[in-house]
Tab-separated table of N, CA and C in Angstrom:
chain	number	residue	atom	x	y	z
Z	1	MET	N	13.986	10.992	-1.851
Z	1	MET	CA	13.550	10.394	-0.617
Z	1	MET	C	14.759	9.746	0.051
Z	2	SER	N	15.020	10.157	1.265
Z	2	SER	CA	16.141	9.571	1.987
Z	2	SER	C	15.634	8.636	3.078
Z	3	ILE	N	16.385	7.590	3.328
Z	3	ILE	CA	16.037	6.628	4.380
Z	3	ILE	C	16.965	6.877	5.556
Z	4	THR	N	16.389	7.057	6.723
Z	4	THR	CA	17.150	7.315	7.942
Z	4	THR	C	17.041	6.093	8.843
Z	5	THR	N	18.142	5.741	9.481
Z	5	THR	CA	18.138	4.622	10.427
Z	5	THR	C	18.553	5.152	11.794
Z	6	ILE	N	17.749	4.843	12.808
Z	6	ILE	CA	18.075	5.238	14.185
Z	6	ILE	C	17.815	4.059	15.113
Z	7	SER	N	18.472	4.068	16.252
Z	7	SER	CA	18.233	3.012	17.238
Z	7	SER	C	16.971	3.335	18.025
Z	8	SER	N	16.420	2.338	18.670
Z	8	SER	CA	15.218	2.563	19.481
Z	8	SER	C	15.528	3.505	20.651
Z	9	ARG	N	16.737	3.450	21.138
Z	9	ARG	CA	17.141	4.355	22.221
Z	9	ARG	C	17.132	5.805	21.729
Z	10	GLU	N	17.705	6.044	20.526
Z	10	GLU	CA	17.689	7.398	19.954
Z	10	GLU	C	16.259	7.859	19.714
Z	11	PHE	N	15.417	6.953	19.250
Z	11	PHE	CA	14.019	7.288	19.005
Z	11	PHE	C	13.326	7.703	20.298
Z	12	ASN	N	13.547	6.946	21.367
Z	12	ASN	CA	12.919	7.264	22.659
Z	12	ASN	C	13.422	8.586	23.220
Z	13	GLN	N	14.679	8.911	22.978
Z	13	GLN	CA	15.251	10.134	23.532
Z	13	GLN	C	14.931	11.372	22.698
Z	14	ASP	N	14.700	11.195	21.389
Z	14	ASP	CA	14.469	12.353	20.526
Z	14	ASP	C	13.434	12.019	19.444
Z	15	THR	N	12.212	11.870	19.888
Z	15	THR	CA	11.127	11.507	18.973
Z	15	THR	C	10.871	12.585	17.928
Z	16	SER	N	11.012	13.843	18.313
Z	16	SER	CA	10.728	14.930	17.371
Z	16	SER	C	11.681	14.900	16.182
Z	17	SER	N	12.939	14.536	16.392
Z	17	SER	CA	13.884	14.437	15.273
Z	17	SER	C	13.483	13.304	14.329
Z	18	ALA	N	12.999	12.208	14.885
Z	18	ALA	CA	12.557	11.085	14.058
Z	18	ALA	C	11.348	11.492	13.237
Z	19	LYS	N	10.421	12.251	13.824
Z	19	LYS	CA	9.247	12.712	13.089
Z	19	LYS	C	9.649	13.662	11.968
Z	20	LYS	N	10.621	14.538	12.227
Z	20	LYS	CA	11.102	15.447	11.181
Z	20	LYS	C	11.779	14.660	10.061
Z	21	ALA	N	12.551	13.649	10.412
Z	21	ALA	CA	13.218	12.821	9.402
Z	21	ALA	C	12.198	12.047	8.569
Z	22	ALA	N	11.072	11.669	9.168
Z	22	ALA	CA	10.031	10.924	8.448
Z	22	ALA	C	9.378	11.779	7.367
Z	23	CYS	N	9.469	13.097	7.484
Z	23	CYS	CA	8.946	13.975	6.430
Z	23	CYS	C	9.814	13.899	5.178
Z	24	GLN	N	11.071	13.498	5.326
Z	24	GLN	CA	11.993	13.377	4.190
Z	24	GLN	C	12.008	11.970	3.591
Z	25	GLY	N	11.536	10.993	4.345
Z	25	GLY	CA	11.519	9.606	3.885
Z	25	GLY	C	11.361	8.673	5.066
Z	26	PRO	N	11.309	7.370	4.817
Z	26	PRO	CA	11.105	6.404	5.904
Z	26	PRO	C	12.233	6.448	6.932
Z	27	VAL	N	11.860	6.203	8.178
Z	27	VAL	CA	12.830	6.115	9.276
Z	27	VAL	C	12.785	4.683	9.797
Z	28	ILE	N	13.900	3.988	9.701
Z	28	ILE	CA	13.993	2.616	10.200
Z	28	ILE	C	14.490	2.683	11.635
Z	29	ILE	N	13.747	2.068	12.527
Z	29	ILE	CA	14.106	2.049	13.948
Z	29	ILE	C	14.619	0.652	14.260
Z	30	THR	N	15.824	0.599	14.777
Z	30	THR	CA	16.450	-0.695	15.037
Z	30	THR	C	16.338	-1.079	16.510
Z	31	ASP	N	16.323	-2.376	16.742
Z	31	ASP	CA	16.348	-2.955	18.081
Z	31	ASP	C	17.543	-3.889	18.134
Z	32	ARG	N	18.524	-3.545	18.918
Z	32	ARG	CA	19.766	-4.321	19.015
Z	32	ARG	C	20.429	-4.504	17.646
Z	33	GLY	N	20.392	-3.441	16.854
Z	33	GLY	CA	21.063	-3.448	15.564
Z	33	GLY	C	20.269	-4.038	14.417
Z	34	LYS	N	19.095	-4.576	14.688
Z	34	LYS	CA	18.274	-5.177	13.630
Z	34	LYS	C	17.043	-4.308	13.379
Z	35	PRO	N	16.670	-4.103	12.114
Z	35	PRO	CA	15.472	-3.305	11.830
Z	35	PRO	C	14.245	-3.915	12.501
Z	36	ALA	N	13.495	-3.077	13.213
Z	36	ALA	CA	12.323	-3.563	13.942
Z	36	ALA	C	11.042	-2.827	13.557
Z	37	HIS	N	11.154	-1.538	13.240
Z	37	HIS	CA	9.975	-0.722	12.936
Z	37	HIS	C	10.323	0.287	11.849
Z	38	VAL	N	9.279	0.810	11.211
Z	38	VAL	CA	9.455	1.867	10.221
Z	38	VAL	C	8.475	2.980	10.545
Z	39	LEU	N	8.987	4.198	10.572
Z	39	LEU	CA	8.163	5.380	10.805
Z	39	LEU	C	7.985	6.090	9.472
Z	40	LEU	N	6.714	6.336	9.082
Z	40	LEU	CA	6.400	7.008	7.825
Z	40	LEU	C	5.538	8.226	8.096
Z	41	SER	N	5.623	9.208	7.202
Z	41	SER	CA	4.676	10.315	7.266
Z	41	SER	C	3.312	9.761	6.838
Z	42	ILE	N	2.251	10.438	7.202
Z	42	ILE	CA	0.917	9.957	6.862
Z	42	ILE	C	0.716	9.956	5.349
Z	43	GLU	N	1.328	10.919	4.648
Z	43	GLU	CA	1.208	10.966	3.187
Z	43	GLU	C	1.851	9.737	2.553
Z	44	ASP	N	3.055	9.360	3.017
Z	44	ASP	CA	3.720	8.170	2.485
Z	44	ASP	C	2.928	6.904	2.807
Z	45	TYR	N	2.368	6.854	4.006
Z	45	TYR	CA	1.565	5.695	4.399
Z	45	TYR	C	0.335	5.566	3.500
Z	46	GLN	N	-0.346	6.683	3.239
Z	46	GLN	CA	-1.545	6.652	2.413
Z	46	GLN	C	-1.216	6.276	0.973
Z	47	LYS	N	-0.068	6.728	0.466
Z	47	LYS	CA	0.358	6.317	-0.876
Z	47	LYS	C	0.608	4.816	-0.910
Z	48	LEU	N	1.238	4.314	0.133
Z	48	LEU	CA	1.582	2.899	0.205
Z	48	LEU	C	0.340	2.012	0.292
Z	49	THR	N	-0.635	2.430	1.080
Z	49	THR	CA	-1.830	1.617	1.285
Z	49	THR	C	-2.946	1.933	0.302
Z	50	GLY	N	-2.865	3.067	-0.373
Z	50	GLY	CA	-3.922	3.447	-1.306
Z	50	GLY	C	-5.191	3.879	-0.621
Z	51	VAL	N	-5.093	4.329	0.624
Z	51	VAL	CA	-6.275	4.702	1.400
Z	51	VAL	C	-7.056	5.828	0.734
Z	52	ASN	N	-6.379	6.829	0.222
Z	52	ASN	CA	-7.069	7.975	-0.364
Z	52	ASN	C	-7.146	7.914	-1.882
Z	53	ALA	N	-6.926	6.761	-2.464
Z	53	ALA	CA	-6.997	6.644	-3.919
Z	53	ALA	C	-8.447	6.754	-4.373
Z	54	SER	N	-8.659	7.483	-5.454
Z	54	SER	CA	-10.017	7.599	-5.994
Z	54	SER	C	-10.331	6.354	-6.823
Z	55	ILE	N	-11.574	6.140	-7.092
Z	55	ILE	CA	-11.979	4.982	-7.885
Z	55	ILE	C	-11.382	5.067	-9.279
Z	56	VAL	N	-11.217	6.280	-9.791
Z	56	VAL	CA	-10.615	6.458	-11.111
Z	56	VAL	C	-9.163	5.996	-11.087
Z	57	ASP	N	-8.413	6.372	-10.039
Z	57	ASP	CA	-7.021	5.936	-9.911
Z	57	ASP	C	-6.931	4.422	-9.816
Z	58	LEU	N	-7.838	3.822	-9.070
Z	58	LEU	CA	-7.802	2.378	-8.893
Z	58	LEU	C	-8.152	1.633	-10.180
Z	59	LEU	N	-9.057	2.175	-10.972
Z	59	LEU	CA	-9.474	1.505	-12.201
Z	59	LEU	C	-8.528	1.752	-13.369
Z	60	MET	N	-7.728	2.822	-13.298
Z	60	MET	CA	-6.820	3.139	-14.399
Z	60	MET	C	-5.800	2.037	-14.636
Z	61	MET	N	-5.160	1.574	-13.608
Z	61	MET	CA	-4.177	0.489	-13.669
Z	61	MET	C	-3.250	0.599	-14.883
Z	62	PRO	N	-2.385	1.606	-14.948
Z	62	PRO	CA	-1.511	1.745	-16.114
Z	62	PRO	C	-0.583	0.546	-16.309
Z	63	GLU	N	-0.265	-0.170	-15.240
Z	63	GLU	CA	0.605	-1.338	-15.364
Z	63	GLU	C	-0.088	-2.495	-16.071
Z	64	ALA	N	-1.415	-2.443	-16.197
Z	64	ALA	CA	-2.157	-3.528	-16.833
Z	64	ALA	C	-2.258	-3.351	-18.347
Z	65	ALA	N	-1.723	-2.265	-18.888
Z	65	ALA	CA	-1.836	-2.011	-20.324
Z	65	ALA	C	-1.132	-3.079	-21.157
Z	66	ASP	N	-0.100	-3.710	-20.628
Z	66	ASP	CA	0.664	-4.707	-21.370
Z	66	ASP	C	0.092	-6.122	-21.248
Z	67	ILE	N	-0.963	-6.288	-20.492
Z	67	ILE	CA	-1.534	-7.619	-20.282
Z	67	ILE	C	-2.490	-7.937	-21.432
Z	68	GLU	N	-2.269	-9.080	-22.075
Z	68	GLU	CA	-3.181	-9.517	-23.117
Z	68	GLU	C	-4.338	-10.258	-22.459
Z	69	PHE	N	-5.538	-9.891	-22.835
Z	69	PHE	CA	-6.716	-10.478	-22.200
Z	69	PHE	C	-7.766	-10.751	-23.264
Z	70	GLU	N	-8.062	-12.007	-23.481
Z	70	GLU	CA	-9.094	-12.388	-24.435
Z	70	GLU	C	-10.098	-13.286	-23.721
Z	71	THR	N	-11.356	-13.086	-24.032
Z	71	THR	CA	-12.387	-13.915	-23.417
Z	71	THR	C	-13.175	-14.634	-24.502
Z	72	GLU	N	-13.797	-15.710	-24.110
Z	72	GLU	CA	-14.682	-16.420	-25.021
Z	72	GLU	C	-16.085	-15.855	-24.852
Z	73	ARG	N	-16.829	-15.902	-25.929
Z	73	ARG	CA	-18.196	-15.403	-25.879
Z	73	ARG	C	-19.033	-16.307	-24.971
Z	74	ALA	N	-19.778	-15.697	-24.096
Z	74	ALA	CA	-20.621	-16.460	-23.170
Z	74	ALA	C	-21.866	-16.962	-23.889
Z	75	VAL	N	-22.240	-18.182	-23.610
Z	75	VAL	CA	-23.454	-18.769	-24.183
Z	75	VAL	C	-24.465	-18.905	-23.050
Z	76	ILE	N	-25.568	-18.211	-23.216
Z	76	ILE	CA	-26.608	-18.237	-22.192
Z	76	ILE	C	-27.790	-19.023	-22.738
Z	77	THR	N	-28.136	-20.088	-22.050
Z	77	THR	CA	-29.270	-20.917	-22.484
Z	77	THR	C	-30.427	-20.718	-21.511
Z	78	HIS	N	-31.609	-20.700	-22.062
Z	78	HIS	CA	-32.804	-20.515	-21.232
Z	78	HIS	C	-33.309	-21.866	-20.774
Z	79	ARG	N	-33.721	-21.945	-19.545
Z	79	ARG	CA	-34.309	-23.165	-19.008
Z	79	ARG	C	-35.749	-22.868	-18.625
Z	80	PRO	N	-36.618	-23.856	-18.722
Z	80	PRO	CA	-37.997	-23.627	-18.306
Z	80	PRO	C	-38.066	-23.373	-16.801
Z	81	VAL	N	-38.989	-22.541	-16.430
Z	81	VAL	CA	-39.158	-22.178	-15.023
Z	81	VAL	C	-40.087	-23.162	-14.345
Z	82	ASP	N	-39.689	-23.664	-13.186
Z	82	ASP	CA	-40.523	-24.592	-12.423
Z	82	ASP	C	-41.160	-23.811	-11.275
Z	83	LEU	N	-42.449	-23.535	-11.368
Z	83	LEU	CA	-43.150	-22.736	-10.354
Z	83	LEU	C	-43.937	-23.618	-9.379
Z	84	SER	N	-43.633	-24.898	-9.311
Z	84	SER	CA	-44.404	-25.767	-8.428
Z	84	SER	C	-43.959	-25.654	-6.992
């Protein structure tokens, strides 16, 4: 994945080149030399936001395998019901 940087002027003059570059990786668009915007392909955006993730992918959480998790046993006590 390559990161491309272009000025806002270049972006306005040649949008199609910026879109083609976004297929290879993020395109940073600068305003007066400072990063102002990022152009991503829809696939990269969906990976980043998890929009198309399945419930199985979301529940798998491979990064959580190293987390130690212990719970205490829950104690449930019954109370009399007040039907008045």
